[in-house]
DNA sequence: TGAATTTCTTAAGCCAGTTTAATTTTTAGT
DNA sequence: ACTAAAAATTAAACTGGCTTAAGAAATTCA
């Protein structure tokens, strides 16, 4: 139930069997069905989530009452509302399974305790956060230099499997355009 | 020349005097004059930069030939092109001092070596990266839920001192709007 | 302190992307 | 397989924010 995570950690730091057992004590694994929510607006995001299998989305409800997706998380990705997670403040987000999924969840307090008991993990999480920053920076660069049309084309060619896996209106939401306009773009270029 | 950084690190982890000396071996300090560039497009961003004093901006040149600012860094902030830094790939960015500034720079290789010699620092950098992720997430949330007008008002009320310190056209660029439109907004609401 | 350069403003015309609303297609549950 | 619900399409009218162009104001530095 947490093979993928252990495997990923071991790419960065050594963990022997007994350390894996310790690790296991601090995390929870969960099976989610499609549409199941693991975070709701106004609640504190108490967990860091790792997707073992499946796909999650993070979204907020905007003033117009529409769902605005800000992030997806596929197998092997981490997802959380980091501000809420770090400061125990209520979140504005929802996190929901798009497909049946398996996740590993680490609670706030346990995260601190885990890093004290297995300080080697600091390095793993430092690198994972570093990659997240790089990713965010890259994404914001794309937003700055591309039109929505170009952004859509970029996304489509970068993640073709993802296009198949996720409903179109969610992709539209993530890309920050209306389903109607996305439909128009699809008609235009194949 | 690196007091602020040491002070900031010590808020998170203990560092005795001799460890500070070790730290010092792995970093370089630099004084920058206004408009001095420390990263140019097509070069690898070999450093992680910490601003001791002053103000930097990070920007790229878009297709139309205009400078697009993607980040500012004030006293006490870190800045880098993380993708370039981690993968030794050429950057698309420029990083430039807006004011006379003092910075601490850590080179790639030294960063790795430093973290091996002083592994306590993993925690400091994990937390600093975690905050960067939280910041990026917050910023992207604002972009998703606000119009450009609202984004401008938000920025203006959140960082009033900053508005004074930096030319308006740079703020416009950072906010992703034209100087002309910013000017129009300023006229509208005081 | 004056000339050059950089920054800011104004206003009109324009377009990428939204809104609205109605129709069709696909998906999921029984 | 049938029905209800969810998702995708179409098209027309509309708008937030951009472009262009020209002038005014503020900085910079010799």
PDB file of C-alpha atoms (C1' of nucleotides) in Angstrom, chain D residues 1-14:
ATOM      1  C1'  DA D   1     -30.978  -1.897 -22.329  1.00  0.00           C
ATOM      2  C1'  DC D   2     -33.149   2.331 -20.556  1.00  0.00           C
ATOM      3  C1'  DT D   3     -33.213   6.510 -18.350  1.00  0.00           C
ATOM      4  C1'  DA D   4     -31.370  10.302 -15.922  1.00  0.00           C
ATOM      5  C1'  DA D   5     -27.598  12.891 -15.222  1.00  0.00           C
ATOM      6  C1'  DA D   6     -23.217  14.637 -16.678  1.00  0.00           C
ATOM      7  C1'  DA D   7     -20.276  16.370 -20.269  1.00  0.00           C
ATOM      8  C1'  DA D   8     -19.385  18.491 -24.702  1.00  0.00           C
ATOM      9  C1'  DT D   9     -20.639  21.398 -28.628  1.00  0.00           C
ATOM     10  C1'  DT D  10     -22.357  25.437 -31.266  1.00  0.00           C
ATOM     11  C1'  DA D  11     -23.009  30.115 -32.157  1.00  0.00           C
ATOM     12  C1'  DA D  12     -23.910  34.988 -31.220  1.00  0.00           C
ATOM     13  C1'  DA D  13     -23.355  38.906 -28.441  1.00  0.00           C
ATOM     14  C1'  DC D  14     -20.271  41.017 -25.288  1.00  0.00           C
TER      15       DC D  14
END
